[in-house]
Short mmCIF file of C-alpha atoms and ligand atoms in Angstrom, two decimals:
data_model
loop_
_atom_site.label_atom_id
_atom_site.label_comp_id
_atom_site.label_asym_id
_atom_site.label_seq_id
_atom_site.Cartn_x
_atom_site.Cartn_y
_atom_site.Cartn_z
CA UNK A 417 63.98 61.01 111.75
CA UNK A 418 62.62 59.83 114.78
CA UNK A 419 65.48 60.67 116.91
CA UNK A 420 66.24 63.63 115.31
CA UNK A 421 62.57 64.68 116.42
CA UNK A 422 63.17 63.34 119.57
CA UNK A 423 66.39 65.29 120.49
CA UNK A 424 64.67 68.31 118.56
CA UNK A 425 61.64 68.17 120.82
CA UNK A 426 64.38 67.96 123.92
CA UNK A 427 66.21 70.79 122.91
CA UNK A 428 62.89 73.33 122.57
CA UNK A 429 61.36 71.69 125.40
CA UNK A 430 65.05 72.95 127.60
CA UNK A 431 65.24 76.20 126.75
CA UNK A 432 61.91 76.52 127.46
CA UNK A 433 62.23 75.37 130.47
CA UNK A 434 65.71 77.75 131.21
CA UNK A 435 63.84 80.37 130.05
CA UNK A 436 61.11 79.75 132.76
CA UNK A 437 63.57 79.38 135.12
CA UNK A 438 65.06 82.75 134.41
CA UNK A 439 61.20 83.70 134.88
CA UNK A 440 61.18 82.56 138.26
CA UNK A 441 64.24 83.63 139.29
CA UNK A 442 64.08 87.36 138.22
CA UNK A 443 60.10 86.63 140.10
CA UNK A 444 62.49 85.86 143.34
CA UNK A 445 65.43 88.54 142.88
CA UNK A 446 62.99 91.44 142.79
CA UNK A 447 61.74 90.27 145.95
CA UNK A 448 65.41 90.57 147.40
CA UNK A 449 65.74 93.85 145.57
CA UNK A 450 62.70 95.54 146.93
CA UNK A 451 64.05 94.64 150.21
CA UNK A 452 67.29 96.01 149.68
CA UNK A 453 67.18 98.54 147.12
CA UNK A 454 71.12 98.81 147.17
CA UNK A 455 70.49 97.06 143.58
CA UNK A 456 68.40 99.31 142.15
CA UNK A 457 69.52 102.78 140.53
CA UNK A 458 67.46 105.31 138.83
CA UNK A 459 69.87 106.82 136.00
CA UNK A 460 68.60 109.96 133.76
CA UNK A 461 68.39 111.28 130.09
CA UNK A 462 68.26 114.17 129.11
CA UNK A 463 65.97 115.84 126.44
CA UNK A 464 67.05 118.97 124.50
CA UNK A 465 64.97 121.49 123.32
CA UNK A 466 65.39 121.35 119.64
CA UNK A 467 66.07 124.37 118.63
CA UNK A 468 68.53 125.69 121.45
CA UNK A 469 69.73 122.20 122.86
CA UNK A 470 68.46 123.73 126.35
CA UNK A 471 67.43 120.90 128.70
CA UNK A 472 63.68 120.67 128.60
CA UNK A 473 63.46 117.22 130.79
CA UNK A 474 64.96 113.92 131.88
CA UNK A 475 63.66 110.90 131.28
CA UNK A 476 63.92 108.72 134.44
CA UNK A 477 65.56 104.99 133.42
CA UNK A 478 65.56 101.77 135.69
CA UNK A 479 68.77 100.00 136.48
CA UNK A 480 69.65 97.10 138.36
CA UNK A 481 72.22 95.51 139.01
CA UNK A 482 72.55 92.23 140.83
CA UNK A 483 75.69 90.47 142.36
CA UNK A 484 77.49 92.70 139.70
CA UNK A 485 75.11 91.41 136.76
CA UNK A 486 73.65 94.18 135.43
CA UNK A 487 69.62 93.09 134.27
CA UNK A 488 68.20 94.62 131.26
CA UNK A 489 65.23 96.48 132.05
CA UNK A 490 64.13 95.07 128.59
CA UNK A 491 64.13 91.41 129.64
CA UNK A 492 62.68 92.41 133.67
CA UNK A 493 60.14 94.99 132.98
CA UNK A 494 58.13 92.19 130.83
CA UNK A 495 58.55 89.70 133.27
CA UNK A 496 57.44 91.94 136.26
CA UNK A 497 54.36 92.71 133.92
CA UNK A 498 53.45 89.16 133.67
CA UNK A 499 53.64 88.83 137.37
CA UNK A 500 52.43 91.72 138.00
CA UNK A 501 55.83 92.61 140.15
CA UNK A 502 55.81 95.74 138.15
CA UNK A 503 53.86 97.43 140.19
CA UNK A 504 55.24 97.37 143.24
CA UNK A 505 58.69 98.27 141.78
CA UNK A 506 57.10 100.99 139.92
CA UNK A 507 56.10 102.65 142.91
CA UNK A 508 59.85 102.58 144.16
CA UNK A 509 60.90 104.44 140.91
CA UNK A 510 58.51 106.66 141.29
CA UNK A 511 59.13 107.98 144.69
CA UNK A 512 62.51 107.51 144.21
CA UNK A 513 62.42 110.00 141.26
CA UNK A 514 60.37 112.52 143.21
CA UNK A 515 63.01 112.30 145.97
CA UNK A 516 65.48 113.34 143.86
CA UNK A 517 63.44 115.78 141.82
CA UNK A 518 62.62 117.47 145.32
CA UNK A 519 66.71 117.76 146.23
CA UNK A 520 66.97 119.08 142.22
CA UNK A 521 64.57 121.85 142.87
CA UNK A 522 65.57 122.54 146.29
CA UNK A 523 69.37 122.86 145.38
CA UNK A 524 67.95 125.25 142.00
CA UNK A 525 69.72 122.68 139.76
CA UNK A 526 67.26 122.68 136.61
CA UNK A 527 66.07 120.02 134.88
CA UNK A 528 62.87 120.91 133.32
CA UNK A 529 60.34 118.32 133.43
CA UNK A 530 60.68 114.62 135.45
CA UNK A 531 59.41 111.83 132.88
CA UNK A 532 58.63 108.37 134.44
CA UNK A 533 57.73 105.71 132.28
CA UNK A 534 54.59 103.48 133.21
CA UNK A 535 53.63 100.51 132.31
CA UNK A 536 50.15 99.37 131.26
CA UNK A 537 50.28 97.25 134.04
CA UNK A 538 50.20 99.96 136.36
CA UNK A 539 47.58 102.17 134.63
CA UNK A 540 45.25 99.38 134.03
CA UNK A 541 45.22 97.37 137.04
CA UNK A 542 46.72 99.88 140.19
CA UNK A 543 46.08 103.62 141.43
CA UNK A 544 48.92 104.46 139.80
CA UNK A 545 48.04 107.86 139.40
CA UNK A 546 46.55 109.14 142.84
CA UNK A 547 49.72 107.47 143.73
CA UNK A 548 52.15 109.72 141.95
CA UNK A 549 49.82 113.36 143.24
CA UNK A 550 49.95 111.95 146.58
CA UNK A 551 53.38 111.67 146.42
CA UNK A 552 54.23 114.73 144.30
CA UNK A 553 52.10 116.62 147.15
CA UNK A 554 54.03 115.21 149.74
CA UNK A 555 57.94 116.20 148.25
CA UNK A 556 56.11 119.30 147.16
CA UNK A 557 56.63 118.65 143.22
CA UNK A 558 54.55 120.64 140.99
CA UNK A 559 52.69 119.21 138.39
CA UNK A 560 54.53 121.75 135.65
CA UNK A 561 57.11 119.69 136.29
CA UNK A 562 56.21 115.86 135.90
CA UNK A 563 55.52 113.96 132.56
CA UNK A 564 54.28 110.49 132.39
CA UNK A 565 55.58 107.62 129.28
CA UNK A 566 53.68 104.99 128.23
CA UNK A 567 53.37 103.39 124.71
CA UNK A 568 50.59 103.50 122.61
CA UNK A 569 49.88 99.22 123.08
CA UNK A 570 48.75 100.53 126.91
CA UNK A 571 45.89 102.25 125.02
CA UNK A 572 44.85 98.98 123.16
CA UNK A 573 42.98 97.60 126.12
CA UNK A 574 40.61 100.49 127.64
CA UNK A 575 39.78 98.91 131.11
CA UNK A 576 38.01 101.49 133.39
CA UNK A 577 40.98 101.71 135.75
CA UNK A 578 43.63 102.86 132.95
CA UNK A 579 40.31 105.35 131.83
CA UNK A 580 40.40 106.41 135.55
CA UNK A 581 44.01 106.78 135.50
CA UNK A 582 44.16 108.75 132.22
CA UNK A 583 41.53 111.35 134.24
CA UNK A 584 43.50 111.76 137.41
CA UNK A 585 46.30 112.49 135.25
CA UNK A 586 44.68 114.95 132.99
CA UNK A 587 43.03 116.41 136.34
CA UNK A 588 46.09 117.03 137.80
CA UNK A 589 47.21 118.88 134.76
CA UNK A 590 50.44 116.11 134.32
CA UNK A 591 51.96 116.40 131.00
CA UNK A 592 51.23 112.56 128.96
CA UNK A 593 54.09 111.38 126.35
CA UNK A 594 52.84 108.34 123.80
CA UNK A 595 56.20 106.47 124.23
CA UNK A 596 57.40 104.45 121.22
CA UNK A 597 55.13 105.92 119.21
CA UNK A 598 53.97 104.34 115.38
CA UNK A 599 55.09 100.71 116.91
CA UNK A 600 52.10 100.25 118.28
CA UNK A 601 48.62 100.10 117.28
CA UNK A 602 46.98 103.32 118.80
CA UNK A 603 44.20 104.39 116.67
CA UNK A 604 44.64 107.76 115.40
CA UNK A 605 41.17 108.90 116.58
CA UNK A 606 41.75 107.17 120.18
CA UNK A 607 45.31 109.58 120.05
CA UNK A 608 43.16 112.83 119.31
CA UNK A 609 40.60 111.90 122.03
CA UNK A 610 43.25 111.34 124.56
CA UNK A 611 45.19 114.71 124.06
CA UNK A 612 48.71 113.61 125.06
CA UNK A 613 50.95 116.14 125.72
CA UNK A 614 53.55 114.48 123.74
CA UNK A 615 54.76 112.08 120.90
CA UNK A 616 57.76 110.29 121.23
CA UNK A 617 58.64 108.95 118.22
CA UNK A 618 60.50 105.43 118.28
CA UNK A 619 64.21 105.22 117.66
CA UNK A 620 63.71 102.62 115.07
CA UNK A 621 62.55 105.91 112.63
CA UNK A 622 65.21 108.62 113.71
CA UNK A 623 67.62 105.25 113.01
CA UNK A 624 67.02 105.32 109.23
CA UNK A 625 67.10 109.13 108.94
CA UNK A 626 69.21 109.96 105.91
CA UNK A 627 69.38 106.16 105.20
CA UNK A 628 65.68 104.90 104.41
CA UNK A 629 63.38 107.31 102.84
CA UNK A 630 60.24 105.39 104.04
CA UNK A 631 61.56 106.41 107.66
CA UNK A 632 62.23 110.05 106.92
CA UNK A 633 58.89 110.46 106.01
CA UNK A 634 57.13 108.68 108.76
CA UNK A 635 59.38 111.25 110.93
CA UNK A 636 57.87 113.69 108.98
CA UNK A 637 54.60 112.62 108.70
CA UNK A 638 54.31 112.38 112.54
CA UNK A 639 55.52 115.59 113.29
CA UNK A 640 53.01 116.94 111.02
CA UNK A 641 50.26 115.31 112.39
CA UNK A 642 51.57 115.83 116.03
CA UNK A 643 51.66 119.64 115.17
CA UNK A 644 48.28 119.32 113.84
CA UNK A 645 46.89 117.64 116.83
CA UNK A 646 48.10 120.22 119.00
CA UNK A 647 50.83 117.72 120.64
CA UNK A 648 55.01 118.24 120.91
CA UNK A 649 57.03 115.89 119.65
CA UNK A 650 60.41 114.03 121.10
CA UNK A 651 62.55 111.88 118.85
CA UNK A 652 64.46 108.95 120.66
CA UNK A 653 67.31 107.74 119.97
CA UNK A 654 69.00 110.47 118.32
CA UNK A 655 72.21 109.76 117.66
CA UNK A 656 73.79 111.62 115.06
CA UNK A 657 74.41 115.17 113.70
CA UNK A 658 72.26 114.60 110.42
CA UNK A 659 69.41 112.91 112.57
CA UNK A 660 69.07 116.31 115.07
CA UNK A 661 69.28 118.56 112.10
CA UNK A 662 66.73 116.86 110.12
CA UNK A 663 64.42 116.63 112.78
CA UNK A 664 64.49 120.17 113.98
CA UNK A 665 64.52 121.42 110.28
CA UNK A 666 61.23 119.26 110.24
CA UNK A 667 59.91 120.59 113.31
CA UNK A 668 60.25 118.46 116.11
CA UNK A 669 60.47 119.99 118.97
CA UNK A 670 62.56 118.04 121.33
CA UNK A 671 65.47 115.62 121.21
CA UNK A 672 66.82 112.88 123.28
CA UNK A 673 69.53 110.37 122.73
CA UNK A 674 73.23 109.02 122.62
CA UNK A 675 74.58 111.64 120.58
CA UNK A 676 73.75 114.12 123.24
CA UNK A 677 73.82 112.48 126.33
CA UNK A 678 73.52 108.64 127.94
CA UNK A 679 71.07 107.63 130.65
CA UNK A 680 73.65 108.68 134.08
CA UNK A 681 73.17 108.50 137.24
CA UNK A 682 71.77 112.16 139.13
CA UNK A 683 75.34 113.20 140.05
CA UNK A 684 76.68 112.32 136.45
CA UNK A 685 73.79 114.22 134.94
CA UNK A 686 74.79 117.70 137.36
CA UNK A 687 78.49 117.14 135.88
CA UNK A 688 76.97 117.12 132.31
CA UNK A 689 74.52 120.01 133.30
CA UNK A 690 76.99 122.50 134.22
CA UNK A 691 79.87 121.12 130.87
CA UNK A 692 76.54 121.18 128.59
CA UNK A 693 75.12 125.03 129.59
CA UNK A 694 79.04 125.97 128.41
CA UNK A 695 78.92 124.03 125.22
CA UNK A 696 76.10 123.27 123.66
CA UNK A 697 75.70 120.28 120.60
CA UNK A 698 76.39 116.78 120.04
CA UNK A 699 79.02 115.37 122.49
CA UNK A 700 82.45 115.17 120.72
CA UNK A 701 82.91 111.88 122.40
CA UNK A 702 80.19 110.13 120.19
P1 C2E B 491 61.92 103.59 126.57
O1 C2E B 491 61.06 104.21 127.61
O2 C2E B 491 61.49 103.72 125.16
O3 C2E B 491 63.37 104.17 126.82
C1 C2E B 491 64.31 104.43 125.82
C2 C2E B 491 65.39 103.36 125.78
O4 C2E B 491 66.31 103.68 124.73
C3 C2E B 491 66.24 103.29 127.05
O5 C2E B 491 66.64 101.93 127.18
C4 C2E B 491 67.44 104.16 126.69
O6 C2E B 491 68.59 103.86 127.45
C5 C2E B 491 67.62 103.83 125.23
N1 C2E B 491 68.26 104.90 124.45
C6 C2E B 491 68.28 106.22 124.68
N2 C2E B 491 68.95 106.88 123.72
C7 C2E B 491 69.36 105.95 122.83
C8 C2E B 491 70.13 106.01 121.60
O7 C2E B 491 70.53 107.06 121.12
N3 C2E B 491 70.33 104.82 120.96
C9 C2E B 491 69.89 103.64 121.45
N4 C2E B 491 70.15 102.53 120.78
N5 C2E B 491 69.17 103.54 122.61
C10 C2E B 491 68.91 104.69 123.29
P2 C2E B 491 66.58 101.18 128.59
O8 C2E B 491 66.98 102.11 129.68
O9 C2E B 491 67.30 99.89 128.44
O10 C2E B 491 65.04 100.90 128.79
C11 C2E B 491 64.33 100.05 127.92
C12 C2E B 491 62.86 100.13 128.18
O11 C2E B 491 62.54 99.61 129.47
C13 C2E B 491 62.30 101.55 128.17
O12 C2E B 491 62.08 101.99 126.86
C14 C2E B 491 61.04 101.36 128.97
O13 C2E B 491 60.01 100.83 128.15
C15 C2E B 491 61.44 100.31 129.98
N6 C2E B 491 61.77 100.96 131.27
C16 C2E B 491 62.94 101.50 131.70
N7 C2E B 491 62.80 102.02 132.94
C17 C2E B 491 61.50 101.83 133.28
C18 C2E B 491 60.72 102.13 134.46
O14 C2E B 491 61.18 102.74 135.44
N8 C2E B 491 59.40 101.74 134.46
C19 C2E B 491 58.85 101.08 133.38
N9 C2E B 491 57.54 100.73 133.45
N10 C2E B 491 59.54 100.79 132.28
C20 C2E B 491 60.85 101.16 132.23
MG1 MG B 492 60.23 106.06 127.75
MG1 MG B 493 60.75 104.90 123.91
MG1 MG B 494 60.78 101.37 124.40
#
């Protein structure tokens, strides 16, 4: 028994120590990747209008690929959080995005509305926001047409720089999605006072549609309440016929996910543009 607890103890006590090695070393490659950005790649969603399947906005996606690895933006963006690497790199998407928003609206391709993801990271301990106007004044973006995600745990912790933040935004008239919403534990009072633009309810929920009634009818629930509260509502992760049509017989208003289109890079997404005004629906590929 002793040995066993012995060799037990040496196995946890390794792969807690790979695991902090990965740490370190995604720490170090960011570094590298900041400095040569030839790694990093902005790729794009779109979301449908629910009704029509019009585009009504891409949602801006981080990719990165390293010495033809590609890394999971959910294993880096929690380490880059921890470090606090986050920022830095979320300042790169962001301009990056607005960059090719500006070429978007310059060359009248339309997109409808630029959504970046933030982390609370960046809204509680950086500028984050007079970042993005400065820079959406400088490529000449209106605000009409930029959206900021973030999930509802951001909320949990009201520092005075993520209240700050949340003004600028709201000053600045920039739409505000509650990513991943009902996974977190946003109050519902703290949503009302806030006055998102948008709900974005989690893919875990659309996933059970027609499969677990307890899931339909958080869907429905949330639209409800999102309707109530004066907000829109986005369903992630939509990935079948009998999802879309549920939700937009419930109500929701806008629809993103596999069964219409993956994140793609900006050229890929003009490609599907142009096939998508000519045929509208879930892709027959799916
Ligand atoms: P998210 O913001 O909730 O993004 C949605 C994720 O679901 C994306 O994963 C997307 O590729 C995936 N997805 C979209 N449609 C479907 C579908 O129909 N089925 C399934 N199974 N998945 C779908 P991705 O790109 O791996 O990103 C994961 C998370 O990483 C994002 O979740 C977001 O929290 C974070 N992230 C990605 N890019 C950024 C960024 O630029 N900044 C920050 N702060 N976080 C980012
Ligand atoms: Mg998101
Ligand atoms: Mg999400
Ligand atoms: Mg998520």
């Amino acid at each position: 028994a002793k040995h066993a607890g012995k060799n037990t103890y040496r196995f946890f006590d390794e792969t807690m120590d790979e695991r902090m090695q990965r740490r370190v070393a995604i720490q170090q490659y960011v570094e590298e990747a900041l400095q040569d950005p030839k790694q990093l790649m902005l790729y794009y969603q779109p979301q449908l209008e629910g009704a029509q399947q019009s585009i009504s906005g891409v949602e801006v996606l981080l990719r990165w690929q390293r010495q033809g690895e590609w890394l999971s933006p959910a294993e880096f963006i929690p380490i880059l959080e921890d470090s606090g690497q986050i920022v830095e790199l979320g300042r790169w998407v962001m301009e990056s995005a607005l960059v090719q928003m500006a070429d978007w609206l310059h060359r009248g391709v339309y997109v409808g509305e630029l959504s970046i993801n933030l982390s609370a990271v960046q809204l509680s301990s950086s500028d984050v926001a007079l970042e993005l106007i400065q820079l959406m004044e400088y490529y000449d973006i209106p605000s009409s047409r930029v959206a900021v995600e973030f999930t509802e745990t951001t909320l949990m912790v009201r520092s005075a720089q993520l209240t700050r933040n949340l003004a600028t935004l709201r000053a600045h008239q920039i739409k505000i999605a509650v990513d991943d919403f009902g996974t977190g534990y946003c109050s519902l009072s703290y949503l009302r006072e806030l006055e998102a633009n948008y709900l974005k309810i989690d893919q875990s929920f659309v996933k059970g549609i027609g499969e677990i009634e307890s899931d339909e009818c958080i869907v429905s629930a949330t639209i409800a309440m999102a309707k109530g509260l004066n907000m829109h509502v986005i369903a992630e992760g939509v990935e079948t016929q009998q999802q879309a049509q549920y939700l937009v017989q419930h109500g929701c208003d806008f629809l993103q996910g596999y069964g219409f289109a993956h994140p793609m890079p900006a050229e890929a997404l003009e490609t599907w543009l142009i096939k998508h005004a000519q045929h509208k629906g879930l892709s027959k590929a799916q």
